[in-house]
């Protein structure tokens, strides 16, 4: 299957700092990538849809100025958590799918576990 | 109402048991459906896609009922290694965009 790589896997930062998470599609091009957040014992919540070459589409309740998404190439999307606070501590997972079809299997990165002290 | 709903469980079943999970979705225009499996602190991995005619993969059978807007997953002869959270995923499109919405997940624990 297709491979999506996410980095870093773990990050611990101080409150008020910014953290960047990278999501790469290693063996396919992805015009669209999805960013999810998962709190303990909860499901994945879609945060935003990252579109190559254009602005991301954010879900209701997700602050676009806090969670900056950049999808500068067909294989890389980044999520920057700005001015992180302890309540931003969570498991962030990106996903993508090969091809231009709007259906089909999603492939996930390994996830990034953020802890804000 | 949530877009995709599942019973969170947990379902505790003995080895060899048959267990079934249901998932309901609210968007009648949803186009594709999946079951993903997530192990603790790991990313989700596709278990199987769900087709209108129903489909089977070994001990796993998935069904889709569009009229009632639910999908199901049946696991036969449960193994200890089946212990995980099973996520129902629905793909919907609107206004030229599409997204994948996850259910809350159903936790399964298979007991020896």
Tab-separated table of C-alpha atoms in Angstrom:
chain	number	residue	atom	x	y	z
A	1	UNK	CA	0.000	0.000	0.000
A	2	UNK	CA	0.894	3.657	-0.188
A	3	UNK	CA	3.192	5.078	2.456
A	4	UNK	CA	2.651	8.225	4.455
A	5	UNK	CA	5.383	9.356	6.802
A	6	UNK	CA	4.934	11.780	9.663
A	7	UNK	CA	7.604	13.537	11.685
A	8	UNK	CA	8.296	13.945	14.531
A	9	UNK	CA	6.695	10.985	16.284
A	10	UNK	CA	7.027	12.583	19.671
A	11	UNK	CA	7.505	16.166	20.691
A	12	UNK	CA	7.569	17.859	24.057
A	13	UNK	CA	7.578	21.614	24.171
A	14	UNK	CA	7.093	24.465	26.566
A	15	UNK	CA	3.886	26.417	26.664
A	16	UNK	CA	3.942	29.339	24.242
A	17	UNK	CA	6.251	27.789	21.692
A	18	UNK	CA	5.328	26.653	18.190
A	19	UNK	CA	5.645	23.127	16.895
A	20	UNK	CA	5.767	22.006	13.280
A	21	UNK	CA	4.659	18.548	12.193
A	22	UNK	CA	5.452	17.241	8.731
A	23	UNK	CA	3.437	14.792	6.693
A	24	UNK	CA	4.941	13.277	3.576
A	25	UNK	CA	3.532	10.918	0.970
A	26	UNK	CA	6.550	8.810	0.077
A	27	UNK	CA	5.465	6.939	-3.016
A	28	UNK	CA	2.580	8.911	-4.412
A	29	UNK	CA	1.419	12.437	-4.990
A	30	UNK	CA	-1.324	13.795	-2.805
A	31	UNK	CA	-3.240	16.886	-3.810
A	32	UNK	CA	-5.254	16.540	-0.644
A	33	UNK	CA	-4.160	15.566	2.837
A	34	UNK	CA	-6.205	15.456	6.004
A	35	UNK	CA	-5.162	16.404	9.514
A	36	UNK	CA	-6.810	14.733	12.469
A	37	UNK	CA	-6.452	15.111	16.206
A	38	UNK	CA	-7.153	12.391	18.708
A	39	UNK	CA	-7.474	12.875	22.463
A	40	UNK	CA	-7.087	9.873	24.778
A	41	UNK	CA	-9.870	7.318	24.433
A	42	UNK	CA	-11.599	9.425	21.812
A	43	UNK	CA	-11.900	9.067	18.084
A	44	UNK	CA	-10.127	10.966	15.365
A	45	UNK	CA	-11.517	14.423	14.831
A	46	UNK	CA	-10.959	16.010	11.454
A	47	UNK	CA	-9.239	19.345	11.913
A	48	UNK	CA	-8.676	20.466	8.368
A	49	UNK	CA	-8.270	19.432	4.781
A	50	UNK	CA	-4.963	20.464	3.286
A	51	UNK	CA	-5.023	21.343	-0.398
A	52	UNK	CA	-1.865	21.581	-2.455
A	53	UNK	CA	-1.327	25.088	-3.719
A	54	UNK	CA	-4.310	26.609	-1.981
A	55	UNK	CA	-5.646	27.398	1.454
A	56	UNK	CA	-6.621	24.645	3.812
A	57	UNK	CA	-10.248	24.053	4.672
A	58	UNK	CA	-10.790	24.050	8.418
A	59	UNK	CA	-13.552	22.278	10.301
A	60	UNK	CA	-15.867	24.234	12.489
A	61	UNK	CA	-14.288	25.117	15.800
A	62	UNK	CA	-10.701	24.743	14.627
A	63	UNK	CA	-8.739	27.995	14.770
A	64	UNK	CA	-6.911	28.482	11.507
A	65	UNK	CA	-4.541	31.029	13.020
A	66	UNK	CA	-3.523	28.576	15.695
A	67	UNK	CA	-3.170	25.527	13.489
A	68	UNK	CA	-1.325	26.704	10.409
A	69	UNK	CA	-1.367	24.317	7.490
A	70	UNK	CA	0.898	24.575	4.488
A	71	UNK	CA	0.709	22.201	1.548
A	72	UNK	CA	3.492	23.521	-0.618
A	73	UNK	CA	4.107	20.425	-2.714
A	74	UNK	CA	2.313	17.297	-3.823
A	75	UNK	CA	4.159	15.230	-1.262
A	76	UNK	CA	4.389	17.454	1.788
A	77	UNK	CA	1.923	19.080	4.128
A	78	UNK	CA	2.883	20.721	7.402
A	79	UNK	CA	0.850	21.535	10.484
A	80	UNK	CA	2.214	24.182	12.822
A	81	UNK	CA	0.694	24.479	16.258
A	82	UNK	CA	1.372	28.080	17.192
A	83	UNK	CA	1.716	29.277	20.758
A	84	UNK	CA	1.007	25.814	22.040
A	85	UNK	CA	-0.694	25.337	25.392
A	86	UNK	CA	-1.205	22.241	27.525
A	87	UNK	CA	-4.722	21.782	26.155
A	88	UNK	CA	-3.175	21.321	22.701
A	89	UNK	CA	-1.469	18.160	23.922
A	90	UNK	CA	-2.841	15.424	21.711
A	91	UNK	CA	-2.098	12.828	19.049
A	92	UNK	CA	-2.006	14.497	15.638
A	93	UNK	CA	-2.354	12.256	12.605
A	94	UNK	CA	-2.192	13.099	8.941
A	95	UNK	CA	-3.601	11.060	6.108
A	96	UNK	CA	-3.670	11.069	2.349
A	97	UNK	CA	-4.811	8.991	-0.570
A	98	UNK	CA	-3.254	8.392	-3.946
A	99	UNK	CA	-4.903	9.588	-7.110
A	100	UNK	CA	-7.445	12.235	-7.852
A	101	UNK	CA	-10.550	10.226	-7.068
A	102	UNK	CA	-12.503	11.474	-4.097
A	103	UNK	CA	-13.101	8.003	-2.741
A	104	UNK	CA	-10.809	5.173	-1.795
A	105	UNK	CA	-8.640	4.057	1.079
A	106	UNK	CA	-6.956	6.632	3.275
A	107	UNK	CA	-3.380	6.019	4.330
A	108	UNK	CA	-2.175	7.385	7.622
A	109	UNK	CA	1.065	8.674	8.938
A	110	UNK	CA	2.387	7.201	12.151
A	111	UNK	CA	1.058	10.136	14.134
A	112	UNK	CA	2.766	12.778	16.231
A	113	UNK	CA	2.253	12.838	19.947
A	114	UNK	CA	2.496	16.382	21.245
A	115	UNK	CA	2.945	17.156	24.910
A	116	UNK	CA	2.911	20.787	25.947
A	117	UNK	CA	4.307	21.485	29.397
B	1	UNK	CA	-26.456	14.255	16.045
B	2	UNK	CA	-22.968	13.082	15.159
B	3	UNK	CA	-22.257	12.364	11.527
B	4	UNK	CA	-20.999	8.881	12.295
B	5	UNK	CA	-22.022	7.022	15.429
B	6	UNK	CA	-20.799	3.830	16.993
B	7	UNK	CA	-21.284	2.066	20.298
B	8	UNK	CA	-17.993	2.728	22.101
B	9	UNK	CA	-18.137	-0.575	23.959
B	10	UNK	CA	-16.012	-2.105	25.316
B	11	UNK	CA	-17.034	-5.478	23.993
B	12	UNK	CA	-15.369	-8.200	26.029
B	13	UNK	CA	-15.727	-11.563	24.318
B	14	UNK	CA	-14.075	-14.964	24.760
B	15	UNK	CA	-11.773	-16.389	22.132
B	16	UNK	CA	-13.709	-18.070	19.360
B	17	UNK	CA	-16.796	-15.920	19.802
B	18	UNK	CA	-18.588	-14.079	17.050
B	19	UNK	CA	-19.031	-10.363	17.582
B	20	UNK	CA	-20.813	-7.714	15.543
B	21	UNK	CA	-20.452	-3.959	15.458
B	22	UNK	CA	-22.832	-1.464	13.939
B	23	UNK	CA	-22.292	2.078	12.779
B	24	UNK	CA	-24.829	4.639	11.647
B	25	UNK	CA	-24.240	7.705	9.501
B	26	UNK	CA	-26.348	10.778	9.006
B	27	UNK	CA	-25.377	11.981	5.538
B	28	UNK	CA	-27.444	10.102	3.001
B	29	UNK	CA	-25.134	11.334	0.241
B	30	UNK	CA	-22.135	9.506	1.717
B	31	UNK	CA	-20.325	7.595	-0.944
B	32	UNK	CA	-17.879	5.150	0.487
B	33	UNK	CA	-17.464	3.338	3.732
B	34	UNK	CA	-14.654	1.634	5.566
B	35	UNK	CA	-13.728	-0.180	8.716
B	36	UNK	CA	-10.359	0.719	10.165
B	37	UNK	CA	-8.589	-0.897	13.057
B	38	UNK	CA	-6.597	1.103	15.569
B	39	UNK	CA	-4.300	-0.405	18.135
B	40	UNK	CA	-3.450	1.531	21.257
B	41	UNK	CA	-1.331	4.630	20.525
B	42	UNK	CA	-0.962	3.712	16.862
B	43	UNK	CA	-2.333	5.092	13.640
B	44	UNK	CA	-5.475	3.535	12.097
B	45	UNK	CA	-5.038	0.857	9.471
B	46	UNK	CA	-7.587	-0.222	6.927
B	47	UNK	CA	-9.388	-3.417	7.816
B	48	UNK	CA	-11.755	-3.474	4.890
B	49	UNK	CA	-13.807	-1.345	2.583
B	50	UNK	CA	-17.557	-1.841	2.685
B	51	UNK	CA	-19.431	-2.437	-0.538
B	52	UNK	CA	-23.140	-2.263	-1.213
B	53	UNK	CA	-23.323	-5.954	-1.937
B	54	UNK	CA	-21.511	-6.810	1.270
B	55	UNK	CA	-18.060	-8.289	1.357
B	56	UNK	CA	-16.080	-10.850	3.261
B	57	UNK	CA	-12.403	-11.170	4.030
B	58	UNK	CA	-11.590	-14.297	5.955
B	59	UNK	CA	-13.224	-14.066	9.366
B	60	UNK	CA	-14.480	-10.539	8.698
B	61	UNK	CA	-17.728	-9.641	6.972
B	62	UNK	CA	-18.901	-6.118	6.263
B	63	UNK	CA	-22.395	-5.061	5.254
B	64	UNK	CA	-23.867	-1.778	4.077
B	65	UNK	CA	-27.517	-0.817	4.362
B	66	UNK	CA	-28.002	2.458	2.527
B	67	UNK	CA	-31.727	2.639	3.193
B	68	UNK	CA	-31.191	2.560	6.940
B	69	UNK	CA	-27.825	4.296	6.747
B	70	UNK	CA	-25.794	1.847	8.701
B	71	UNK	CA	-22.841	-0.417	8.180
B	72	UNK	CA	-21.837	-3.452	10.134
B	73	UNK	CA	-18.785	-5.545	10.826
B	74	UNK	CA	-18.956	-9.169	11.859
B	75	UNK	CA	-15.938	-10.955	13.277
B	76	UNK	CA	-16.124	-14.724	13.501
B	77	UNK	CA	-13.904	-17.001	15.580
B	78	UNK	CA	-12.375	-14.095	17.486
B	79	UNK	CA	-8.648	-14.195	18.180
B	80	UNK	CA	-6.731	-12.514	20.961
B	81	UNK	CA	-5.018	-10.446	18.280
B	82	UNK	CA	-8.371	-8.983	17.248
B	83	UNK	CA	-8.346	-6.880	20.417
B	84	UNK	CA	-8.320	-3.286	19.198
B	85	UNK	CA	-10.576	-0.337	18.498
B	86	UNK	CA	-12.626	-0.610	15.326
B	87	UNK	CA	-13.373	2.644	13.588
B	88	UNK	CA	-16.214	3.197	11.167
B	89	UNK	CA	-15.265	5.708	8.477
B	90	UNK	CA	-17.570	7.442	6.040
B	91	UNK	CA	-16.516	9.394	2.989
B	92	UNK	CA	-18.774	12.267	2.062
B	93	UNK	CA	-18.631	14.908	-0.592
B	94	UNK	CA	-20.115	18.372	-0.596
B	95	UNK	CA	-19.534	21.369	-2.774
B	96	UNK	CA	-16.718	19.809	-4.728
B	97	UNK	CA	-14.763	18.789	-1.652
B	98	UNK	CA	-14.676	15.533	0.184
B	99	UNK	CA	-13.727	14.337	3.621
B	100	UNK	CA	-13.511	11.243	5.733
B	101	UNK	CA	-15.396	11.244	9.003
B	102	UNK	CA	-14.601	8.783	11.777
B	103	UNK	CA	-16.952	7.260	14.276
B	104	UNK	CA	-16.021	7.200	17.920
B	105	UNK	CA	-14.719	3.677	17.574
B	106	UNK	CA	-15.765	0.446	19.248
B	107	UNK	CA	-13.313	-1.179	21.616
B	108	UNK	CA	-13.025	-4.932	21.419
B	109	UNK	CA	-11.207	-7.089	23.930
B	110	UNK	CA	-10.918	-10.771	23.212
B	111	UNK	CA	-10.303	-12.779	26.352
B	112	UNK	CA	-8.390	-16.035	26.632
